[in-house]
Short mmCIF file of N, CA and C in Angstrom, two decimals:
data_model
loop_
_atom_site.label_atom_id
_atom_site.label_comp_id
_atom_site.label_asym_id
_atom_site.label_seq_id
_atom_site.Cartn_x
_atom_site.Cartn_y
_atom_site.Cartn_z
N MET A 170 8.96 -34.29 -19.16
CA MET A 170 7.93 -33.88 -17.61
C MET A 170 9.18 -33.05 -17.24
N LEU A 171 10.19 -32.82 -17.05
CA LEU A 171 11.26 -31.91 -16.40
C LEU A 171 10.82 -30.69 -17.06
N ILE A 172 11.41 -30.43 -18.12
CA ILE A 172 11.31 -29.05 -18.75
C ILE A 172 9.55 -28.67 -18.76
N LEU A 173 8.87 -29.15 -18.70
CA LEU A 173 7.35 -28.92 -18.52
C LEU A 173 7.19 -28.36 -17.30
N THR A 174 7.71 -28.91 -16.07
CA THR A 174 8.00 -28.59 -14.84
C THR A 174 8.78 -27.27 -14.62
N ILE A 175 9.83 -27.01 -14.82
CA ILE A 175 10.71 -25.58 -15.19
C ILE A 175 10.07 -24.47 -15.83
N ASN A 176 9.32 -24.80 -16.89
CA ASN A 176 8.62 -24.12 -17.83
C ASN A 176 8.08 -23.51 -16.63
N SER A 177 6.65 -24.31 -15.81
CA SER A 177 5.94 -23.85 -15.66
C SER A 177 6.34 -23.08 -14.11
N SER A 178 7.15 -23.23 -13.49
CA SER A 178 7.68 -22.56 -12.13
C SER A 178 8.57 -21.15 -12.91
N VAL A 179 8.55 -21.25 -13.72
CA VAL A 179 9.65 -19.63 -14.13
C VAL A 179 8.35 -19.01 -14.73
N LYS A 180 7.21 -19.55 -15.36
CA LYS A 180 6.03 -18.98 -15.50
C LYS A 180 5.46 -17.98 -14.18
N LYS A 181 5.41 -18.74 -13.47
CA LYS A 181 4.53 -18.90 -12.18
C LYS A 181 5.62 -17.30 -11.24
N ARG A 182 7.33 -18.08 -11.16
CA ARG A 182 7.94 -16.46 -10.56
C ARG A 182 7.80 -15.41 -11.39
N ASN A 183 7.91 -15.49 -12.81
CA ASN A 183 7.96 -13.90 -13.14
C ASN A 183 6.33 -13.47 -13.17
N PHE A 184 5.08 -14.39 -13.19
CA PHE A 184 3.99 -13.70 -12.86
C PHE A 184 3.80 -13.10 -11.71
N MET A 185 4.72 -14.18 -10.62
CA MET A 185 4.37 -12.95 -9.19
C MET A 185 5.46 -11.82 -8.84
N LEU A 186 6.73 -11.80 -9.44
CA LEU A 186 7.41 -10.53 -9.87
C LEU A 186 6.46 -9.36 -10.33
N ALA A 187 5.99 -9.66 -11.28
CA ALA A 187 5.59 -8.50 -12.47
C ALA A 187 4.50 -8.28 -11.25
N VAL A 188 3.29 -9.32 -10.49
CA VAL A 188 2.39 -8.73 -9.51
C VAL A 188 2.88 -7.83 -8.75
N LEU A 189 4.07 -8.22 -8.43
CA LEU A 189 4.59 -7.45 -6.96
C LEU A 189 4.95 -5.76 -7.74
N LEU A 190 5.72 -6.04 -8.35
CA LEU A 190 5.94 -4.94 -9.02
C LEU A 190 5.06 -4.00 -9.52
N ILE A 191 3.77 -4.53 -10.09
CA ILE A 191 3.05 -3.69 -10.10
C ILE A 191 2.40 -3.09 -8.79
N GLY A 192 2.09 -4.00 -8.02
CA GLY A 192 1.81 -3.39 -6.08
C GLY A 192 2.86 -2.03 -6.05
N ALA A 193 4.01 -2.67 -5.68
CA ALA A 193 4.83 -1.27 -5.45
C ALA A 193 4.91 -0.63 -5.94
N PHE A 194 5.02 -0.60 -7.63
CA PHE A 194 4.73 0.88 -8.28
C PHE A 194 3.49 1.64 -7.59
N THR A 195 2.14 0.88 -7.80
CA THR A 195 1.17 1.68 -7.45
C THR A 195 1.07 2.42 -6.30
N MET A 196 1.60 1.59 -5.46
CA MET A 196 1.76 2.32 -3.57
C MET A 196 2.85 3.48 -3.41
N LEU A 197 3.92 3.35 -4.49
CA LEU A 197 5.01 4.43 -4.95
C LEU A 197 4.24 5.73 -5.13
N LEU A 198 3.55 5.36 -6.13
CA LEU A 198 2.66 6.55 -6.84
C LEU A 198 1.70 6.88 -6.24
N THR A 199 0.95 6.40 -5.02
CA THR A 199 -0.38 6.86 -4.59
C THR A 199 1.07 8.08 -3.65
N GLU A 200 1.89 7.93 -2.93
CA GLU A 200 2.67 8.92 -1.99
C GLU A 200 2.83 9.96 -2.67
N THR A 201 3.81 9.60 -3.75
CA THR A 201 4.03 10.79 -5.07
C THR A 201 2.82 11.41 -5.16
N PHE A 202 1.35 11.31 -5.46
CA PHE A 202 0.62 12.19 -5.83
C PHE A 202 0.04 12.44 -4.72
N PHE A 203 0.01 12.22 -3.31
CA PHE A 203 -0.38 13.14 -2.16
C PHE A 203 0.40 13.87 -1.47
N ASN A 204 1.71 13.84 -1.76
CA ASN A 204 2.92 15.05 -1.76
C ASN A 204 2.39 16.17 -2.95
N ASN A 205 2.09 15.79 -4.01
CA ASN A 205 1.85 16.67 -4.84
C ASN A 205 0.56 17.52 -4.56
N GLY A 206 -0.18 16.81 -3.86
CA GLY A 206 -1.42 17.16 -3.22
C GLY A 206 -1.72 17.96 -2.04
N ILE A 207 -0.86 18.13 -1.43
CA ILE A 207 -1.10 18.50 -0.15
C ILE A 207 -1.69 20.48 -0.39
N PRO A 208 -1.11 21.08 -1.09
CA PRO A 208 -1.70 22.72 -1.61
C PRO A 208 -3.37 22.21 -1.21
N THR A 209 -3.74 21.33 -2.32
CA THR A 209 -5.04 21.32 -2.78
C THR A 209 -5.69 20.67 -1.29
N ILE A 210 -5.30 20.04 -0.36
CA ILE A 210 -5.73 19.19 0.77
C ILE A 210 -5.94 20.42 1.56
N ILE A 211 -4.89 21.35 1.93
CA ILE A 211 -4.90 22.21 2.38
C ILE A 211 -6.15 23.22 2.53
N SER A 212 -6.57 23.98 1.14
CA SER A 212 -7.69 24.36 0.85
C SER A 212 -8.94 23.77 0.86
N VAL A 213 -9.52 22.66 0.63
CA VAL A 213 -10.18 21.91 0.51
C VAL A 213 -10.74 21.85 2.06
N TYR A 214 -10.01 21.42 2.98
CA TYR A 214 -10.19 20.91 4.12
C TYR A 214 -9.97 21.78 5.44
N HIS A 215 -9.00 23.06 4.61
CA HIS A 215 -9.22 24.10 5.94
C HIS A 215 -8.25 23.79 6.72
N VAL A 216 -7.45 22.86 6.67
CA VAL A 216 -6.27 22.92 7.69
C VAL A 216 -4.55 23.44 7.64
N THR A 217 -4.25 23.97 8.26
CA THR A 217 -2.57 24.45 8.25
C THR A 217 -1.71 23.30 7.51
N GLN A 218 -0.44 23.82 6.65
CA GLN A 218 0.32 23.27 6.22
C GLN A 218 0.62 21.78 7.10
N ALA A 219 1.28 22.25 8.24
CA ALA A 219 1.64 21.52 9.44
C ALA A 219 0.37 20.03 9.19
N THR A 220 -0.85 20.43 9.47
CA THR A 220 -1.64 19.33 10.08
C THR A 220 -1.65 18.57 8.51
N ALA A 221 -1.84 19.39 7.43
CA ALA A 221 -1.53 18.17 6.11
C ALA A 221 -0.88 17.47 5.86
N GLN A 222 0.64 17.63 6.35
CA GLN A 222 1.72 16.78 6.18
C GLN A 222 1.59 16.04 7.14
N TRP A 223 0.85 15.67 7.90
CA TRP A 223 0.67 14.73 8.56
C TRP A 223 0.14 13.41 7.80
N ILE A 224 -0.34 13.82 6.61
CA ILE A 224 -0.68 12.76 5.49
C ILE A 224 0.22 11.73 5.15
N SER A 225 1.40 12.81 5.04
CA SER A 225 2.91 12.02 4.21
C SER A 225 3.31 11.42 5.66
N THR A 226 3.53 11.77 6.84
CA THR A 226 4.41 11.70 7.96
C THR A 226 3.68 10.35 8.25
N GLY A 227 2.32 10.56 8.73
CA GLY A 227 1.70 9.35 8.91
C GLY A 227 1.87 8.01 8.66
N TYR A 228 1.83 8.06 6.87
CA TYR A 228 1.74 7.45 6.03
C TYR A 228 3.61 6.88 6.05
N GLN A 229 4.12 7.29 6.43
CA GLN A 229 5.67 7.08 6.46
C GLN A 229 6.08 6.51 7.70
N LEU A 230 5.50 6.46 8.38
CA LEU A 230 5.94 6.09 9.37
C LEU A 230 4.95 4.86 9.81
N VAL A 231 3.86 4.27 9.89
CA VAL A 231 3.21 3.40 10.02
C VAL A 231 3.23 1.94 8.76
N ALA A 232 4.14 2.99 7.30
CA ALA A 232 4.63 1.94 6.50
C ALA A 232 6.11 1.43 7.34
N GLY A 233 6.96 2.57 8.00
CA GLY A 233 7.94 2.06 8.34
C GLY A 233 7.94 0.97 9.80
N LEU A 234 6.90 1.45 10.44
CA LEU A 234 6.57 0.32 11.62
C LEU A 234 6.06 -0.74 11.30
N MET A 235 5.57 -1.37 9.74
CA MET A 235 5.21 -2.59 9.28
C MET A 235 6.20 -3.40 8.54
N ILE A 236 7.20 -2.81 8.52
CA ILE A 236 8.28 -3.55 7.43
C ILE A 236 9.02 -4.37 8.51
N PRO A 237 9.13 -4.21 9.33
CA PRO A 237 9.93 -5.18 10.58
C PRO A 237 8.76 -6.72 10.08
N LEU A 238 7.79 -6.23 10.69
CA LEU A 238 6.25 -7.42 10.47
C LEU A 238 6.39 -8.17 8.80
N SER A 239 6.59 -7.83 8.12
CA SER A 239 7.05 -8.20 6.94
C SER A 239 7.69 -9.53 6.69
N ALA A 240 8.86 -9.68 7.19
CA ALA A 240 9.31 -11.14 7.15
C ALA A 240 8.43 -12.06 7.86
N TRP A 241 8.00 -11.52 9.07
CA TRP A 241 7.31 -12.83 9.89
C TRP A 241 6.16 -12.79 9.09
N MET A 242 5.44 -12.24 8.69
CA MET A 242 4.34 -12.51 8.29
C MET A 242 4.21 -13.40 6.68
N PHE A 243 4.90 -13.19 5.96
CA PHE A 243 5.81 -13.71 4.99
C PHE A 243 6.02 -15.19 5.05
N HIS A 244 6.74 -15.22 6.09
CA HIS A 244 7.27 -16.58 6.61
C HIS A 244 6.01 -17.48 7.40
N LYS A 245 5.01 -16.81 7.78
CA LYS A 245 4.10 -17.45 8.86
C LYS A 245 2.87 -17.66 8.05
N PHE A 246 2.63 -16.77 6.75
CA PHE A 246 1.61 -16.83 6.04
C PHE A 246 2.12 -17.59 4.56
N ASN A 247 0.58 -17.74 3.94
CA ASN A 247 1.02 -18.14 2.89
C ASN A 247 1.06 -16.98 2.15
N THR A 248 2.25 -16.98 1.33
CA THR A 248 2.26 -15.93 0.24
C THR A 248 1.44 -15.36 -0.55
N ARG A 249 0.99 -16.13 -1.31
CA ARG A 249 0.14 -15.47 -2.09
C ARG A 249 -1.75 -15.08 -1.42
N HIS A 250 -2.09 -15.78 -0.21
CA HIS A 250 -3.26 -14.81 0.67
C HIS A 250 -2.03 -13.36 0.91
N THR A 251 -1.40 -13.52 1.61
CA THR A 251 -1.00 -12.72 2.25
C THR A 251 -0.69 -11.22 1.12
N VAL A 252 -0.46 -11.53 0.00
CA VAL A 252 -0.35 -10.14 -0.94
C VAL A 252 -1.99 -9.71 -1.27
N ILE A 253 -2.89 -11.00 -1.49
CA ILE A 253 -4.00 -10.92 -1.76
C ILE A 253 -4.69 -9.96 -0.81
N VAL A 254 -4.45 -10.02 0.92
CA VAL A 254 -5.05 -9.40 1.78
C VAL A 254 -4.23 -8.31 2.09
N LEU A 255 -3.32 -8.07 1.50
CA LEU A 255 -2.63 -6.31 1.82
C LEU A 255 -3.05 -6.14 0.52
N ALA A 256 -3.23 -6.85 -0.52
CA ALA A 256 -4.03 -5.20 -1.70
C ALA A 256 -5.63 -5.24 -1.50
N SER A 257 -6.21 -5.94 -0.50
CA SER A 257 -7.36 -5.51 -0.10
C SER A 257 -7.34 -4.67 0.91
N ILE A 258 -6.45 -4.63 1.64
CA ILE A 258 -6.43 -3.57 2.77
C ILE A 258 -6.66 -2.74 2.40
N PHE A 259 -5.51 -2.07 1.14
CA PHE A 259 -4.93 -0.85 0.22
C PHE A 259 -5.94 -0.54 -0.17
N LEU A 260 -6.34 -1.66 -0.96
CA LEU A 260 -7.85 -0.96 -1.50
C LEU A 260 -9.28 -0.23 -0.93
N VAL A 261 -8.89 -0.79 0.53
CA VAL A 261 -10.20 -0.52 1.31
C VAL A 261 -9.74 1.01 2.17
N GLY A 262 -8.29 1.21 2.07
CA GLY A 262 -7.88 2.46 2.70
C GLY A 262 -8.23 3.29 1.64
N SER A 263 -7.63 3.44 0.26
CA SER A 263 -7.89 4.28 -0.79
C SER A 263 -9.56 4.54 -1.31
N ILE A 264 -9.94 3.19 -0.39
CA ILE A 264 -11.78 3.95 -0.80
C ILE A 264 -12.48 4.82 0.51
N ILE A 265 -12.06 4.81 1.46
CA ILE A 265 -12.13 5.33 2.89
C ILE A 265 -11.75 7.10 2.12
N GLY A 266 -10.21 6.77 1.55
CA GLY A 266 -9.71 8.16 1.28
C GLY A 266 -10.67 8.80 0.20
N PHE A 267 -10.94 8.08 -0.55
CA PHE A 267 -11.81 8.64 -1.88
C PHE A 267 -12.94 9.08 -1.40
N PHE A 268 -13.95 8.74 -0.85
CA PHE A 268 -14.76 9.51 -0.01
C PHE A 268 -14.82 9.75 1.08
N ALA A 269 -13.76 10.85 1.52
CA ALA A 269 -13.30 11.34 2.89
C ALA A 269 -14.06 12.69 2.65
N ASN A 270 -14.92 12.90 3.70
CA ASN A 270 -15.36 14.24 4.05
C ASN A 270 -14.97 15.22 4.75
N SER A 271 -13.73 14.50 5.39
CA SER A 271 -12.91 15.47 6.52
C SER A 271 -11.80 14.71 6.58
N PHE A 272 -10.69 15.68 6.99
CA PHE A 272 -9.49 15.62 6.89
C PHE A 272 -9.43 14.25 7.54
N ILE A 273 -9.81 13.82 9.03
CA ILE A 273 -9.98 12.37 9.55
C ILE A 273 -9.79 11.47 8.97
N LEU A 274 -10.98 11.48 8.47
CA LEU A 274 -11.04 10.40 7.49
C LEU A 274 -9.88 9.81 6.49
N LEU A 275 -9.66 11.20 5.43
CA LEU A 275 -8.55 11.34 4.68
C LEU A 275 -7.22 10.40 5.60
N LEU A 276 -7.11 11.20 6.75
CA LEU A 276 -5.67 10.36 7.27
C LEU A 276 -5.75 9.23 7.75
N LEU A 277 -6.85 9.04 8.08
CA LEU A 277 -7.37 7.27 8.11
C LEU A 277 -7.60 6.34 7.13
N GLY A 278 -7.92 6.74 6.33
CA GLY A 278 -7.44 6.02 4.98
C GLY A 278 -6.13 5.78 4.07
N ARG A 279 -5.52 6.80 4.46
CA ARG A 279 -3.50 6.93 3.84
C ARG A 279 -2.90 5.59 4.89
N LEU A 280 -3.66 5.89 6.68
CA LEU A 280 -2.72 5.37 7.56
C LEU A 280 -3.39 3.73 7.57
N ILE A 281 -4.46 3.05 6.33
CA ILE A 281 -4.86 1.54 6.46
C ILE A 281 -4.12 1.62 5.00
N GLN A 282 -3.67 2.56 4.24
CA GLN A 282 -2.83 2.32 3.13
C GLN A 282 -1.78 2.07 3.61
N ALA A 283 -1.04 2.41 4.19
CA ALA A 283 -0.08 2.29 4.67
C ALA A 283 0.71 1.28 5.57
N ILE A 284 -0.43 0.17 6.03
CA ILE A 284 -0.70 -1.12 6.66
C ILE A 284 0.20 -2.00 5.56
N ALA A 285 -0.78 -1.55 4.42
CA ALA A 285 -0.25 -2.41 3.02
C ALA A 285 1.05 -2.39 2.86
N ALA A 286 1.22 -1.24 2.40
CA ALA A 286 2.43 -0.42 1.62
C ALA A 286 3.75 -1.16 2.53
N GLY A 287 3.80 -1.27 3.81
CA GLY A 287 5.23 -1.20 4.89
C GLY A 287 5.32 -2.46 4.30
N GLN A 288 4.43 -3.67 3.52
CA GLN A 288 5.13 -4.61 3.86
C GLN A 288 5.81 -5.30 2.42
#
């Protein structure tokens, strides 16, 4: 019985680590893609380079502000539910950014994504 419990907990731990690593990779990948897409954003939304750079700067600022809250959130709430909520928030931000027809909506989508990425 003890061996079954140990194997079960190891499998759960490995699954949780895999989910967290995939999530972290996805969030870092989106940051890299946006940095490479700034020239396209400038031409599509007809904004200056300084304005377009706010997508990256705002993302990093919001993510940096959320990092101190992450320890409190994971201590206060169930880890599984917290991860699901954060992934959902990231998805909502991605959908807003995908359908953005103005620069402001694109920036808003990125800032919503950063709320989840900072955790």
